[in-house]
Amino acid sequence: MPGTALKFNAQLAPKAGKPVPLADLLKRLKQLHAELTPMEQDDFDRSSSSIKRVVTELASSNLIGHKDKGVRAYTACCLADILRLFAPDAPYTQKELQTIFEFFVKQLKGLENQESPWWGQYAYLLDNLSTVKSVVLITDLPNGEDLMTDLFRYFFDMAATSSPPRQVEFHMTDILTQLIDESTSIPTELIDILLGQFMRQISSNGTTATRGQTTLDKNLVSAPALVMAKSVLAACADRLQRHITQYFAEVIYNTSSSEGEEGPDIDELTTTHQLIYQIYLASPTVLLNTVPLLEQELVVENTDIRLLAVNILGRMAGANTASGQGLPREYPNAWKAWLGRENDKSAQIRQAWTELTPAIIANRTQDVSRQVLELLKKKRVDIDEKVRVAACHVIGELDWKTLSTRVASKALIVDLNERVRDKKLSVRTETMRVLGKLWVMGYPEVEQRSTLGMELVGWVPQAMFATVFLNDVELNVVLDQVLHSDLLPAASGDDKEIEARVKRMLWLLANLDDKGRTAFWFMVLGKQGQMSKFLGAFIDLAEKWNGGVNPTDESKVLETNLKKVAAVIAKDFAVEAEREKVEADLIRFARFNDRRGYKSLRTCMDPQSDFKAVRSAYKSVLARLKESLASILDTMKMVITRASLLVVNKSIIPSLVDFTRVDSSGLGHVAHAVLKQISTAQPAIYKANVQSLVALIEEAATSVERMERDERATEDTLKAFKQFARQYPAEIPKGRGLTDSLRAFCVKGTSRQAKHATSILLCTERREMHVQWLLDEIVGKLDVDMAGFVPKLSSLSQLMLEASEITNDKADVVTEFLIKQVLLVTRKEPLSDEDDVDWVEDEVLDTECQAKVLAVEALVNRARGSVEGEREAVQEMAKPIFKMLGAIVGKMGEISKQGSTPLSYQSRLRLVAAQSMLKFAALKPFEEMIAPNDFNKLALIAQDPCFQVRNGFLGKLTKGLTAVKLPVRFYSIVFLTAHEPEEELREKITGWIKSRAAFYRQQKSVDFLYTFVRLLHLLAHHPDFTNEAEDLVDFAKYIAYYLDTVAVSDNMAHLFYFAQRVKQTADATTDSINENLFVISDLAALIIKMKQEAHGWSMQTFPGKLGMPLDLFKALPDSKTAAEIARASYLPEGMEEKVAHLTRVRHAKRKGVKPAVPKTPQSKASTPKKRSSNSKEKKPMKKKAKTTPTPPASSERRRSGRLPASTDVRYQEESENEDEDMKMYAEENEGSEEEEDEEEEESDVE
């Protein structure tokens, strides 16, 4: 059945030279177009005469070549319709089709001008060609390739220079895709045009790629031309693979193999790689045969080319492509080859490899991410500094989603805590910043107590603040920055934000162990207090100097003093080589003479400033510096940040008090500890908030049950208030409520609560009245069975210390009671061997044992409270107490004549007696009373069989030595820890010794070296000492331990001199010749020589002459005896071979470049450690078998605190850069067996 015939019957072409008028022609063409447009192929009569005439006339040159754009536009539309209706067989010859499509191409250029009145016809033509696919007829034409090329060029140029509608863009893309799919061959020029769109995009970025780097994926703009090119590539990937590969193969070969002095054209190669990357983003599969070319580049000798290949493949591996699979799955061989470059011989390539990993970790599968993360762990110990920096940096580039889903285990990143100890500052600095970022990202999870959050970042604060003990001044500056920018970012000052910041600080502290909290407070309060004093002094001098405008003699003195203070400040911020700049910047600041700035600085450091005032003043002074002295801004910001009360100020006290009252987040105990720290370092902060502390005290004193329930929290509150009361007694609130509460604690609270409460009462105006009330309440009713005996005894002990002038009348009565009724009597029923443990923790310590400990403290306090009296009278009064302490130490704590004292009581009494002797030693009149034999007995507590006794004693000892309260001779005791069985304690003491030794070396003092001769004397009197070879090997370890921690090449001559001098003297503590001294002298000289040879040190003969301690050594009887002793050898045969292992140069095990570091809690947890029978683990309820029914022999007792004789104790070589100002070790033991003495208590962080 014939279809519908064309109704159009008008003339289009001119006849007999009579052209159709333009208006008529346009009208007719519009009419024809309107009729053709709705017609369908199936309902169209192709044989009608009208359609045949139209077909002929439309193809005539009169219409196709008409000068009017409208005529040409409508003609093109009608021709497109004819092709649509006659498809698939065009009603034209090949020559006519060639003319028609050339005409179409020219008409399509009209799409560039969307303002054209004929733009709709151009769009219709495009739509028709795309939809009907008649454009594919071009591929059969003789000049088809030229037409295809023209279409590609026109379309992409138009898309690049204008913004065509999305539909137009879609049809152009479709047409180009059809042409590629249907063509039998693809012109090379067409490939150039297609890839040129990516090159056009590269140029439009406005960036220049440097050698080995790609900038292609930065600031990309989705230009229509690029979008079209990507779409064509993706749609025709299979057809284009061979051509794309051929293109890149030629370019890469030509540029890589170019000869000449310059070698390969790296810039050209860089551009080529950028192009490959862009193509990969659009269609990974189109590069099926191109990627192997990049894979080959990974193994070429030229470093620049390898670097380019590593960069491009790494970017491809991390990119999100259209396929969504990623390079590891699409090109596994190339991926494997790229992974191998992590170990490239070029550090530059290893660094580039490392920097490319964040996107891979984030965007690829879990298995791929883990694979890369494992390799990154190796890069963090790479031999090259920049690679290690990059390996740390990339972890900070990961977001929390990636960390929680891809990393998901701290095992893959926890080694970052070792990089903060890296030997290079840049690595340490970057690691610190990365750790700060990790905490910022993970804090919301930590706050919600997320298990994963704690797993991933809970360890971060500890790792960061452990760096404080490295005494790296530059790293401490970074820690300051991270602390204020990431860990505790500044709040605006309103109550809610301050509360949130306080909570953040509490969570931070909750994730620190004792050592970490000590370091935190050292940075936040200790260094702040120290720096505020220095900066305050600097400001005072600067104001007087007045910018140096008057060059008088006084001005010169002020300038000199300013420079001295500036030098002290600079020491805390820069290494010696760079301090000059810090000093110069400080002087420039003083010369600027900014009075307003001085005022702002004082506000920043004033404890009475709230956070808003501190923050405002801080920002103000920095803004003024930026405006006027920008060159010194960085230096001054470091100094001002450390000196300002940005973290701890009076604004945080209300929030802290609220946390102690409502412990909804489990942070109440941390808040109490913060209050205590503030009271010690900055009690003035409490002036505006003292009523808050009073309220807490009064609430806690409401009942005995409340006192016991909130025991430690209340103790902290009382201690905080006590520190405030001591410094500002006039500020103590008056009223019955506080007084009654404090009295209640004195007679009903715990021993420590009573101790603090008593001290507070003694700070009040009515001190005498309170003392008398307490004496009447306690001494007047003194009985071991009285109610509240323990707190009353604690109060009494404190009274005897702080109010001795009032309590002296009662002292004799109290002393007799304490000795006869408390110390010498054991009321506890005898325990079975199984139940008689050697240590019981504080929480379960019974009242009788507490009373005995308090009795000893009270007797000691009686003597200490009277120390200001006449020396002879004070010493005479203290003699019985010294005798008692010596007996307790000498008899291992067994003071009962019946020998019925439980082992746990004995351990407590030994510890309190030893610590009490250290308290006496800190006071000159009493220190003189400690004879060498008493000293030797006391020293053996460092090897006590019970760990808790050793730990508590060493804690007190090291704290006293660090604070320079104890004489230097007490240093010799710490070296007895050479055989300490608990590795953690031994490492802690080792680090402390090295710190102190470094301090004395910096002071150029030989005082510390005198401890060597005292140690030798102590060893000669050790109960284990014999001249048997096996025992001497044990004692050689003490000497080797001393040398490992103290000796350096510069002091070896001193030490060898001292070792020889011991053999040239006699023992002043005995009348007879003590050959043990000569044996230990020969042994020390041997070990020193072997140590010197092992290290290759040159040791000159000591040129001077130093005296020996007269309390230990005296001259030999005569020169003959001296000569005989000097000629004799007191060592057994073969000792050199037996001790050779002790002097070998021992290096810490290293992986890569890791420095030797103390064991971390993580490694401790993962590796079981053999422990002595006296474990320090807190297991108060566990019953242990009695080690021996009677006190052991002296030698056995001393060996029980040591490792077996056959054990080779090795000590890691550690840095000696611990800070001499870091008086911290003892803080780690605070609050275990006893509180430090309150009348002489210093800042918990000095």
Coordinates of C-alpha atoms in Angstrom, one line a residue, residues 45-411:
D45 CA 5.5 7.5 -0.6
R46 CA 9.0 7.6 -2.0
S47 CA 7.9 7.2 -5.7
S48 CA 5.7 10.3 -5.9
S49 CA 6.8 12.9 -8.4
S50 CA 6.7 15.6 -5.9
I51 CA 9.2 14.0 -3.6
K52 CA 11.5 13.2 -6.5
R53 CA 11.5 16.8 -7.6
V54 CA 12.2 18.0 -4.1
V55 CA 15.1 15.6 -3.7
T56 CA 16.6 16.9 -6.9
E57 CA 16.1 20.6 -6.2
L58 CA 17.3 20.5 -2.6
A59 CA 20.6 19.1 -3.8
S60 CA 21.1 21.8 -6.3
S61 CA 23.9 24.2 -6.0
N62 CA 21.4 27.1 -6.1
L63 CA 20.1 26.2 -2.7
I64 CA 23.2 24.6 -1.2
G65 CA 25.3 27.6 -2.3
H66 CA 22.7 30.3 -1.8
K67 CA 24.1 33.4 -0.3
D68 CA 21.3 33.7 2.3
K69 CA 22.0 32.0 5.7
G70 CA 18.3 31.3 6.2
V71 CA 17.9 29.6 2.9
R72 CA 21.0 27.5 3.6
A73 CA 19.8 26.6 7.1
Y74 CA 16.4 25.4 6.0
T75 CA 17.8 23.6 3.0
A76 CA 20.1 21.7 5.3
C77 CA 17.1 20.8 7.6
C78 CA 15.1 19.6 4.6
L79 CA 18.0 17.5 3.2
A80 CA 18.5 15.9 6.7
D81 CA 14.8 15.0 6.6
I82 CA 15.1 13.5 3.1
L83 CA 18.0 11.4 4.3
R84 CA 15.9 10.3 7.3
L85 CA 12.9 9.4 5.2
F86 CA 15.0 7.5 2.6
A87 CA 17.2 5.7 5.1
P88 CA 19.0 3.5 4.8
D89 CA 19.3 4.2 1.1
A90 CA 20.1 7.8 0.4
P91 CA 18.5 9.1 -2.8
Y92 CA 21.8 10.7 -3.9
T93 CA 24.9 9.7 -5.7
Q94 CA 28.1 9.5 -3.8
K95 CA 29.3 12.7 -5.3
E96 CA 26.1 14.4 -4.3
L97 CA 26.4 13.0 -0.7
Q98 CA 29.9 14.4 -0.5
T99 CA 28.6 17.8 -1.5
I100 CA 25.7 17.5 0.9
F101 CA 27.8 16.5 3.9
E102 CA 30.4 19.2 3.2
F103 CA 27.4 21.5 3.2
F104 CA 26.2 20.0 6.5
V105 CA 29.5 20.5 8.2
K106 CA 29.6 24.2 7.2
Q107 CA 26.0 24.7 8.5
L108 CA 26.8 23.0 11.8
K109 CA 29.4 25.7 12.5
G110 CA 26.4 28.1 12.9
L111 CA 25.8 26.5 16.3
E112 CA 28.6 28.7 17.7
N113 CA 26.3 31.7 17.7
Q114 CA 23.3 31.0 19.8
E115 CA 22.0 34.5 19.1
S116 CA 21.6 33.7 15.4
P117 CA 18.0 33.7 14.1
W118 CA 18.8 30.4 12.4
W119 CA 20.3 28.7 15.4
G120 CA 17.1 26.5 15.8
Q121 CA 17.6 25.1 12.3
Y122 CA 21.3 24.4 13.0
A123 CA 20.3 22.6 16.2
Y124 CA 17.6 20.6 14.3
L125 CA 20.2 19.5 11.7
L126 CA 22.5 18.3 14.5
D127 CA 19.7 16.5 16.3
N128 CA 18.6 14.8 13.0
L129 CA 22.1 13.7 12.1
S130 CA 22.6 12.2 15.6
T131 CA 19.2 10.6 16.0
V132 CA 18.9 9.1 12.5
K133 CA 22.6 8.2 12.4
S134 CA 22.7 9.4 8.8
V135 CA 26.0 11.0 9.6
V136 CA 27.6 7.6 9.3
L137 CA 27.3 8.0 5.5
I138 CA 30.4 10.1 5.7
T139 CA 32.5 7.0 6.4
D140 CA 31.7 5.7 2.9
L141 CA 32.6 8.9 1.1
P142 CA 36.0 9.3 -0.7
N143 CA 36.8 12.3 1.4
G144 CA 35.2 10.8 4.5
E145 CA 38.3 11.1 6.7
D146 CA 38.6 14.8 5.9
L147 CA 35.0 15.3 6.8
M148 CA 35.3 13.4 10.0
T149 CA 38.4 15.4 10.9
D150 CA 36.5 18.6 10.1
L151 CA 33.6 17.6 12.3
F152 CA 35.9 16.7 15.2
R153 CA 37.7 20.0 14.9
Y154 CA 34.5 22.1 14.5
F155 CA 32.7 20.4 17.4
F156 CA 35.6 20.5 19.9
D157 CA 36.5 24.1 19.0
M158 CA 32.9 25.2 19.4
A159 CA 32.6 23.4 22.8
A160 CA 35.9 24.9 24.0
T161 CA 35.1 28.5 23.0
S162 CA 31.4 28.6 23.9
S163 CA 29.0 27.0 26.2
P164 CA 26.6 25.0 24.1
P165 CA 23.4 23.6 25.7
R166 CA 23.7 20.2 27.2
Q167 CA 21.5 18.7 24.5
V168 CA 23.7 20.1 21.7
E169 CA 26.8 18.8 23.6
F170 CA 25.1 15.4 23.8
H171 CA 24.3 15.2 20.1
M172 CA 27.8 16.3 19.1
T173 CA 29.3 13.6 21.3
D174 CA 26.9 11.1 19.8
I175 CA 27.9 12.0 16.2
L176 CA 31.6 11.8 17.0
T177 CA 31.1 8.4 18.6
Q178 CA 29.1 7.1 15.6
L179 CA 31.8 8.2 13.2
I180 CA 34.5 6.4 15.1
D181 CA 32.5 3.2 15.5
E182 CA 31.5 3.1 11.8
S183 CA 34.7 4.1 10.2
T184 CA 37.0 1.5 8.8
S185 CA 40.1 3.6 9.6
I186 CA 40.7 6.4 12.1
P187 CA 42.8 9.3 10.9
T188 CA 45.8 10.2 13.0
E189 CA 44.8 13.8 12.9
L190 CA 41.5 12.8 14.5
I191 CA 43.4 11.2 17.4
D192 CA 45.4 14.3 17.8
I193 CA 42.3 16.4 17.9
L194 CA 40.7 14.1 20.5
L195 CA 43.7 14.1 22.7
G196 CA 44.2 17.8 22.1
Q197 CA 41.2 18.5 24.3
F198 CA 43.0 17.1 27.2
M199 CA 46.1 19.1 26.3
R200 CA 43.8 22.2 26.0
Q201 CA 42.7 21.5 29.6
I202 CA 46.3 21.1 30.8
S203 CA 47.1 24.5 29.4
S204 CA 44.0 26.1 30.9
N205 CA 45.1 25.1 34.4
G206 CA 47.7 27.8 34.3
T207 CA 50.2 25.6 36.1
T208 CA 53.5 24.3 34.9
A209 CA 54.5 20.8 35.7
T210 CA 58.0 20.5 37.3
R211 CA 60.2 17.6 36.5
G212 CA 58.8 14.4 37.9
Q213 CA 55.5 16.0 39.0
T214 CA 52.0 16.1 37.5
T215 CA 49.7 19.0 38.1
L216 CA 47.0 17.8 35.8
D217 CA 44.5 16.9 38.4
K218 CA 44.6 20.2 40.2
N219 CA 41.8 22.8 39.6
L220 CA 40.2 20.9 36.8
V221 CA 37.3 22.6 35.0
S222 CA 34.6 20.4 33.4
A223 CA 34.8 22.3 30.1
P224 CA 32.3 20.9 27.5
A225 CA 35.1 20.0 25.1
L226 CA 36.9 17.9 27.8
V227 CA 33.6 16.3 28.8
M228 CA 32.9 15.4 25.2
A229 CA 36.4 14.0 24.7
K230 CA 36.1 11.8 27.8
S231 CA 32.7 10.5 26.7
V232 CA 34.0 9.7 23.2
L233 CA 37.0 7.8 24.7
A234 CA 34.8 5.9 27.1
A235 CA 32.3 4.9 24.4
C236 CA 34.9 3.9 21.8
A237 CA 37.6 2.5 24.0
D238 CA 38.0 -0.8 22.1
R239 CA 38.2 1.0 18.8
L240 CA 40.7 3.6 20.1
Q241 CA 43.0 1.3 22.1
R242 CA 45.5 0.6 19.3
H243 CA 45.6 4.1 18.0
I244 CA 46.1 5.6 21.5
T245 CA 48.9 3.1 22.2
Q246 CA 50.5 3.9 18.9
Y247 CA 50.3 7.6 19.7
F248 CA 51.9 7.4 23.1
A249 CA 54.5 4.8 22.0
E250 CA 55.8 7.2 19.4
V251 CA 55.8 10.2 21.8
I252 CA 57.5 8.3 24.6
Y253 CA 60.0 6.7 22.4
N254 CA 60.9 9.9 20.6
T255 CA 61.2 11.9 23.9
S256 CA 62.9 9.2 25.9
S257 CA 65.5 8.4 23.3
S258 CA 66.4 11.9 22.3
E259 CA 70.1 12.5 22.4
G260 CA 72.2 15.5 23.3
E261 CA 73.6 17.1 26.4
E262 CA 70.2 17.6 28.0
G263 CA 69.2 13.9 27.6
P264 CA 65.5 13.0 27.4
D265 CA 63.0 15.8 27.1
I266 CA 61.5 15.5 30.5
D267 CA 59.2 18.4 30.1
E268 CA 57.6 16.8 27.0
L269 CA 57.5 13.4 28.9
T270 CA 55.8 15.1 31.8
T271 CA 53.1 16.5 29.6
T272 CA 52.7 13.1 28.0
H273 CA 52.2 11.5 31.4
Q274 CA 49.7 14.1 32.4
L275 CA 47.8 13.4 29.2
I276 CA 47.8 9.6 30.0
Y277 CA 46.5 10.3 33.5
Q278 CA 43.6 12.4 32.2
I279 CA 42.7 9.7 29.6
Y280 CA 42.9 7.1 32.4
L281 CA 40.3 9.1 34.4
A282 CA 38.0 9.1 31.4
S283 CA 38.5 5.5 30.2
P284 CA 40.9 3.2 31.9
T285 CA 40.4 0.4 29.4
V286 CA 41.5 2.6 26.4
L287 CA 45.0 2.4 27.9
L288 CA 45.1 -1.4 27.9
N289 CA 48.3 -1.4 25.8
T290 CA 49.6 1.9 27.0
V291 CA 50.0 1.1 30.7
P292 CA 52.6 -1.6 29.9
L293 CA 54.7 1.3 28.4
L294 CA 54.6 3.0 31.8
E295 CA 55.4 -0.2 33.5
Q296 CA 58.6 -0.5 31.4
E297 CA 59.5 3.1 32.4
L298 CA 59.6 1.9 36.1
V299 CA 62.8 -0.1 35.5
V300 CA 64.7 2.3 33.2
E301 CA 68.0 3.6 34.5
N302 CA 67.1 7.3 34.1
T303 CA 65.8 8.5 37.5
D304 CA 63.7 11.3 36.0
I305 CA 61.8 8.9 33.8
R306 CA 61.3 6.4 36.6
L307 CA 60.0 9.2 38.8
L308 CA 57.5 10.2 36.1
A309 CA 56.3 6.6 35.8
V310 CA 56.0 6.3 39.6
N311 CA 54.0 9.5 39.8
I312 CA 51.6 8.7 37.0
L313 CA 50.9 5.1 38.0
G314 CA 50.5 6.1 41.7
R315 CA 48.0 8.8 40.7
M316 CA 46.2 6.3 38.5
A317 CA 46.1 3.8 41.4
G318 CA 44.5 6.3 43.7
A319 CA 42.1 7.9 41.2
N320 CA 38.4 7.4 41.1
T321 CA 37.8 6.4 37.5
A322 CA 34.7 5.9 35.4
S323 CA 35.1 2.1 35.7
G324 CA 35.3 2.3 39.5
Q325 CA 37.7 -0.6 39.7
G326 CA 41.1 1.0 40.1
L327 CA 44.6 0.2 38.7
P328 CA 45.3 -2.7 41.1
R329 CA 42.5 -4.7 39.6
E330 CA 42.6 -3.4 36.0
Y331 CA 46.3 -3.7 35.6
P332 CA 47.7 -6.0 38.3
N333 CA 51.1 -6.4 36.7
A334 CA 51.6 -2.6 36.6
W335 CA 50.4 -2.4 40.2
K336 CA 52.9 -5.0 41.3
A337 CA 55.7 -3.2 39.5
W338 CA 54.7 0.1 41.1
L339 CA 54.6 -1.4 44.6
G340 CA 58.2 -2.6 44.0
R341 CA 59.3 1.0 43.6
E342 CA 58.8 1.6 47.3
N343 CA 62.3 0.2 47.6
D344 CA 63.8 2.2 44.7
K345 CA 67.5 3.1 45.1
S346 CA 66.5 6.8 44.6
A347 CA 65.3 8.5 47.7
Q348 CA 63.4 11.0 45.5
I349 CA 61.4 8.2 44.0
R350 CA 60.7 6.6 47.3
Q351 CA 59.5 9.9 48.6
A352 CA 57.2 10.4 45.6
W353 CA 55.9 6.8 46.0
T354 CA 55.1 7.5 49.6
E355 CA 53.4 10.8 48.9
L356 CA 51.0 9.1 46.4
T357 CA 49.6 6.5 48.9
P358 CA 46.8 8.5 50.7
A359 CA 44.5 8.4 47.7
I360 CA 45.2 4.7 47.2
I361 CA 44.5 3.9 50.8
A362 CA 41.2 5.9 50.7
N363 CA 39.9 4.7 47.4
R364 CA 40.9 1.2 46.9
T365 CA 39.8 -2.1 48.5
Q366 CA 40.6 -3.1 52.1
D367 CA 43.2 -5.6 51.0
V368 CA 45.0 -3.0 48.8
S369 CA 44.9 -0.5 51.6
R370 CA 46.4 -2.9 54.1
Q371 CA 49.1 -3.8 51.6
V372 CA 50.1 -0.2 51.2
L373 CA 49.9 0.6 54.9
E374 CA 52.3 -2.3 55.6
L375 CA 54.8 -0.9 53.1
L376 CA 54.4 2.6 54.6
K377 CA 55.6 1.2 58.0
K378 CA 58.8 0.4 56.2
K379 CA 59.0 3.9 54.8
R380 CA 58.7 5.4 58.2
V381 CA 62.1 3.9 59.0
D382 CA 63.6 4.6 55.6
I383 CA 67.2 5.7 55.6
D384 CA 66.3 9.0 54.0
E385 CA 64.9 11.8 56.1
K386 CA 62.5 13.2 53.4
V387 CA 61.0 9.7 52.9
R388 CA 60.4 9.4 56.6
V389 CA 58.8 12.8 56.7
A390 CA 56.5 11.8 53.8
A391 CA 55.6 8.5 55.4
C392 CA 54.5 10.3 58.5
H393 CA 52.7 13.1 56.6
V394 CA 50.5 10.7 54.5
I395 CA 48.8 9.4 57.7
G396 CA 47.8 12.9 58.5
E397 CA 46.3 13.2 55.0
L398 CA 43.8 10.5 55.7
D399 CA 40.3 11.4 56.9
W400 CA 38.5 9.7 59.7
K401 CA 36.4 7.6 57.4
T402 CA 39.5 6.2 55.8
L403 CA 41.2 5.7 59.2
S404 CA 38.2 3.9 60.6
T405 CA 37.5 1.7 57.6
R406 CA 40.9 1.2 55.9
V407 CA 43.3 1.4 58.8
A408 CA 41.0 0.2 61.5
S409 CA 43.9 -1.0 63.7
K410 CA 46.5 1.0 65.5
A411 CA 49.0 -1.7 64.7

